[in-house]
PDB file of C-alpha atoms in Angstrom:
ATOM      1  CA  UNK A   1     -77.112  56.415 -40.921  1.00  0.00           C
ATOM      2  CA  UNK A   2     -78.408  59.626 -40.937  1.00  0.00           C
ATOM      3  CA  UNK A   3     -76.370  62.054 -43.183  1.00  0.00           C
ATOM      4  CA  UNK A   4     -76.331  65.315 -40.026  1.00  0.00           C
ATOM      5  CA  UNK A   5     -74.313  62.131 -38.172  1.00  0.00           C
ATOM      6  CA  UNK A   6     -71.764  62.145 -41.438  1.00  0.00           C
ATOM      7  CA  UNK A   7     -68.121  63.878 -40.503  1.00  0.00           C
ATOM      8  CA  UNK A   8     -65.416  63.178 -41.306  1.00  0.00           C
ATOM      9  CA  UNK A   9     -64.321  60.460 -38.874  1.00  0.00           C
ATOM     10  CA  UNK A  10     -67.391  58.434 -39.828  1.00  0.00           C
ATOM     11  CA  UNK A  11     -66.556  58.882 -43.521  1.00  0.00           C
ATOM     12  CA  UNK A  12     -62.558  57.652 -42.705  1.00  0.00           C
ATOM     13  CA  UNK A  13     -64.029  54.668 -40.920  1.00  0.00           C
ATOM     14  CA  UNK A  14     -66.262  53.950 -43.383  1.00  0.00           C
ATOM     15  CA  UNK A  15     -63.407  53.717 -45.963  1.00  0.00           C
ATOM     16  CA  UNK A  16     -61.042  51.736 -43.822  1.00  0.00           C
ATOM     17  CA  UNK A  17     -63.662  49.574 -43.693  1.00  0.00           C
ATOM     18  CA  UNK A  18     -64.601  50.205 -39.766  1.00  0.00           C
ATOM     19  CA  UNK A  19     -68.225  50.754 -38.696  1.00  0.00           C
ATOM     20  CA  UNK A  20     -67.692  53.131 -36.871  1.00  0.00           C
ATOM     21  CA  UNK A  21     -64.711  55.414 -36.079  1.00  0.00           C
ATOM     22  CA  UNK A  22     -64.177  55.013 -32.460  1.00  0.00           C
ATOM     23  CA  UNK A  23     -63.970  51.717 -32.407  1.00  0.00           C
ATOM     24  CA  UNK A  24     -60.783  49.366 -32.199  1.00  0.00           C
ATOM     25  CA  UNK A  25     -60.267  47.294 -35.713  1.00  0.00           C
ATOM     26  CA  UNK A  26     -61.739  44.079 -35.583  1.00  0.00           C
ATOM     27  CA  UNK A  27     -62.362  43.138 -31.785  1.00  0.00           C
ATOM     28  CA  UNK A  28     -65.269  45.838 -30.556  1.00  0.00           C
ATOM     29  CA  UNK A  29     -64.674  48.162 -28.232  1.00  0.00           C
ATOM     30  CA  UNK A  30     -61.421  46.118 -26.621  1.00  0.00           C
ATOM     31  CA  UNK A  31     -58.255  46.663 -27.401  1.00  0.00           C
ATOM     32  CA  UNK A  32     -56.237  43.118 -28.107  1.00  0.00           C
ATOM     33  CA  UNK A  33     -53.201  43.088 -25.897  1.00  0.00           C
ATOM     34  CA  UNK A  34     -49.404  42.221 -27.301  1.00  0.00           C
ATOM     35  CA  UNK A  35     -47.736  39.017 -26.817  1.00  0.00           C
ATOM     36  CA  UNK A  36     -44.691  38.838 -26.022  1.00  0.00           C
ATOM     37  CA  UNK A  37     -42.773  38.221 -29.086  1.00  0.00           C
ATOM     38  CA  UNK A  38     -44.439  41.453 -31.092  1.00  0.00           C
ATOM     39  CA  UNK A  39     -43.530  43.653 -28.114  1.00  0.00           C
ATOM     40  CA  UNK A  40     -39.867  41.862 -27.775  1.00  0.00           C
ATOM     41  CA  UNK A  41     -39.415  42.815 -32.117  1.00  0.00           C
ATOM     42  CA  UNK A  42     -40.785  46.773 -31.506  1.00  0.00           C
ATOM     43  CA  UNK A  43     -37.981  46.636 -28.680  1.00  0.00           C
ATOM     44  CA  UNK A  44     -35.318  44.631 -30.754  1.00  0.00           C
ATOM     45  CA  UNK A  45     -35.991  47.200 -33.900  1.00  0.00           C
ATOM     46  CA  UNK A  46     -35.836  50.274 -32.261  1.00  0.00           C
ATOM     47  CA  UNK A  47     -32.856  49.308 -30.243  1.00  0.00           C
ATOM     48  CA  UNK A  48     -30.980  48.178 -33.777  1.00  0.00           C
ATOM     49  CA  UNK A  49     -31.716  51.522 -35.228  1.00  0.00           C
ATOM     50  CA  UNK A  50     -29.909  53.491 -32.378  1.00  0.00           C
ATOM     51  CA  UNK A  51     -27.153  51.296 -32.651  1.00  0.00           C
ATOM     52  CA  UNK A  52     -26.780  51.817 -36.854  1.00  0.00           C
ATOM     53  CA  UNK A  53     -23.865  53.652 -37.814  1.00  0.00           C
ATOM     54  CA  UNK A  54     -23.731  56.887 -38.641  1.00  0.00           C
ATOM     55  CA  UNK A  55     -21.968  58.511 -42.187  1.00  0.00           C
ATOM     56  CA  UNK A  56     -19.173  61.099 -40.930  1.00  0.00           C
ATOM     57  CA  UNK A  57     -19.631  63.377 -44.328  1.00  0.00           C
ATOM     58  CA  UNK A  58     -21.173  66.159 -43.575  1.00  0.00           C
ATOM     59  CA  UNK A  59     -22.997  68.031 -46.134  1.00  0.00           C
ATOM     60  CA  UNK A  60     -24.169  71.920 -46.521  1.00  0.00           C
ATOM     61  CA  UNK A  61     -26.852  73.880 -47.885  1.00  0.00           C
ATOM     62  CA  UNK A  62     -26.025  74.912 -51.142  1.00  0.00           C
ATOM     63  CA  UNK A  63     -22.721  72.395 -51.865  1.00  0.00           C
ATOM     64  CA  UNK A  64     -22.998  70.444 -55.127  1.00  0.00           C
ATOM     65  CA  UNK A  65     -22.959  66.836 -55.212  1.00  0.00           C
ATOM     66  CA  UNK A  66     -23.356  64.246 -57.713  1.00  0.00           C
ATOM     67  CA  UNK A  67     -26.298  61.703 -57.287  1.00  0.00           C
ATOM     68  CA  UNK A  68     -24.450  58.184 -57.336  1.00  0.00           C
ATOM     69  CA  UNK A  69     -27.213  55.660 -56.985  1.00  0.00           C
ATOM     70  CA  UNK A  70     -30.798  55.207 -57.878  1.00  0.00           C
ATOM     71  CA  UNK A  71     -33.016  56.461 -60.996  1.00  0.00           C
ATOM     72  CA  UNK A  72     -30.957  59.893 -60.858  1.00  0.00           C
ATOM     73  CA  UNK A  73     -27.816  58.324 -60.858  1.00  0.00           C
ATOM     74  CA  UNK A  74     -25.043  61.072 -62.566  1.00  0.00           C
ATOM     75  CA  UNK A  75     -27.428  63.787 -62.395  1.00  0.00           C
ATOM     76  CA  UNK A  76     -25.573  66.597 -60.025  1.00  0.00           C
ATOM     77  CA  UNK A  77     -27.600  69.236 -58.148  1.00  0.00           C
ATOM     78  CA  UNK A  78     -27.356  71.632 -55.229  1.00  0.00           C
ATOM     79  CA  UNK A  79     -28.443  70.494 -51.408  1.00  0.00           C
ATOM     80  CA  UNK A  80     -31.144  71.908 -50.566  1.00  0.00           C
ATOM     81  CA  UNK A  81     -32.337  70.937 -47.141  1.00  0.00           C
ATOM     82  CA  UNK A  82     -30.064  68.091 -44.629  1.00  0.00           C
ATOM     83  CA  UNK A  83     -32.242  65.976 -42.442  1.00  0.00           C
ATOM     84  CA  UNK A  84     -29.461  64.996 -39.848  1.00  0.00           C
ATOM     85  CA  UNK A  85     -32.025  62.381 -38.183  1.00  0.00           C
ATOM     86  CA  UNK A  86     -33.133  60.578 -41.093  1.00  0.00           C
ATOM     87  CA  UNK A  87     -29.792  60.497 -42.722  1.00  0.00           C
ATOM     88  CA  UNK A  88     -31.269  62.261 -46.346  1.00  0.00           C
ATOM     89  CA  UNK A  89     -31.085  65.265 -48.091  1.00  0.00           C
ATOM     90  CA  UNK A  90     -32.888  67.331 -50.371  1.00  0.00           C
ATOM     91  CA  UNK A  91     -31.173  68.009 -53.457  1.00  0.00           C
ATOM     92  CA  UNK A  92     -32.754  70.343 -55.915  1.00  0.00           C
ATOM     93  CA  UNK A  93     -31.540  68.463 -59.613  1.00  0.00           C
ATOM     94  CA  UNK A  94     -32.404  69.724 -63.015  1.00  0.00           C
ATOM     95  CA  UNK A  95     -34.948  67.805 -65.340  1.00  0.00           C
ATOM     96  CA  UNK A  96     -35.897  68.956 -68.424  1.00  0.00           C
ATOM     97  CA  UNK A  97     -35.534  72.453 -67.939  1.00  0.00           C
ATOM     98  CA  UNK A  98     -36.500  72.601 -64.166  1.00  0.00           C
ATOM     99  CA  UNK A  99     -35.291  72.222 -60.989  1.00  0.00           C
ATOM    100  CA  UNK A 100     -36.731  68.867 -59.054  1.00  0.00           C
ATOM    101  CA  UNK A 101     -36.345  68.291 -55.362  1.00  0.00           C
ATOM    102  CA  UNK A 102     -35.471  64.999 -54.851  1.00  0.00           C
ATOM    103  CA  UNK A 103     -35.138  63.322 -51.102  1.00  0.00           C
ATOM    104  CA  UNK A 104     -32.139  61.107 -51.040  1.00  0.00           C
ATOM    105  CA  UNK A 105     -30.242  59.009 -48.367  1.00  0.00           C
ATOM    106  CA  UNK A 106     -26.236  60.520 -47.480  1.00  0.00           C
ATOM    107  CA  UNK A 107     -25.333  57.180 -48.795  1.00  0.00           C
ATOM    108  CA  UNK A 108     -26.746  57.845 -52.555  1.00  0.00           C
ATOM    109  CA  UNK A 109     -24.593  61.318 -53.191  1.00  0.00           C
ATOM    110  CA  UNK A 110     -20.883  62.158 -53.169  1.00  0.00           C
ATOM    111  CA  UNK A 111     -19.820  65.996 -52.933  1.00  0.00           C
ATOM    112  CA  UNK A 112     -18.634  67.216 -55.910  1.00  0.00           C
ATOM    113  CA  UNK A 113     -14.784  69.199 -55.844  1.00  0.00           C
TER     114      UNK A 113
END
C-alpha cells in the first residue's frame, strides 16, 4: 500500500484486522443478514430494559451520601452529576488527599442525614 493512501480509516482497519476499511467484517462487500432468533433477542432485551424498575430516591447535586457497595464501600462523598437514564451518579469521594469522581449505580449509595 502506498503510504499517501494511509489515513486513518485504513490504519483502524488495519488494526481490527480488516483489509480495508469500507468493507463489511468477514463476508466482502455483503452485509450477512439476521436470523431470526438474533433479531427476536435485540427485541426481547431492549423490551426487558424498558420494563426494569425504576429506584424512587431521588438524589441532588451536592447531597452527601455514603457509598454502600463495591471497592468504595463506607467512603462518603458529595453527588456530583445524576444521570437519570442510566440510573448512576457521579460522586466526587476523597482518596488520599484528593477528591475522585467515581460513577456509581443509585443502587450502590444511600443519602446520608
Amino acid at each position: 500500500m502506498c503510504w499517501s493512501r494511509w489515513n486513518s480509516t485504513t490504519i483502524l482497519a488495519r488494526l481490527e484486522g480488516h483489509a480495508e476499511g469500507d468493507r463489511f467484517p468477514g463476508t466482502g462487500d455483503k452485509p450477512v443478514a439476521l436470523s431470526e432468533a438474533e433479531v427476536s433477542s435485540i427485541i426481547f432485551r431492549s423490551e426487558t430494559a424498558k420494563d426494569k424498575p425504576r429506584l424512587k430516591i431521588k438524589f441532588e447535586k451536592n447531597e452527601q451520601v455514603r457509598i454502600t457497595d463495591g471497592p468504595f464501600a463506607n467512603f462518603n462523598g458529595v453527588v456530583d452529576e445524576i444521570n437519570e437514564d442510566r440510573e448512576t451518579l457521579k460522586v466526587m469521594v476523597t482518596i488520599f488527599g484528593r477528591s475522585t469522581p467515581v460513577e456509581l449505580e443509585f443502587g450502590k449509595v444511600e443519602k446520608i442525614e
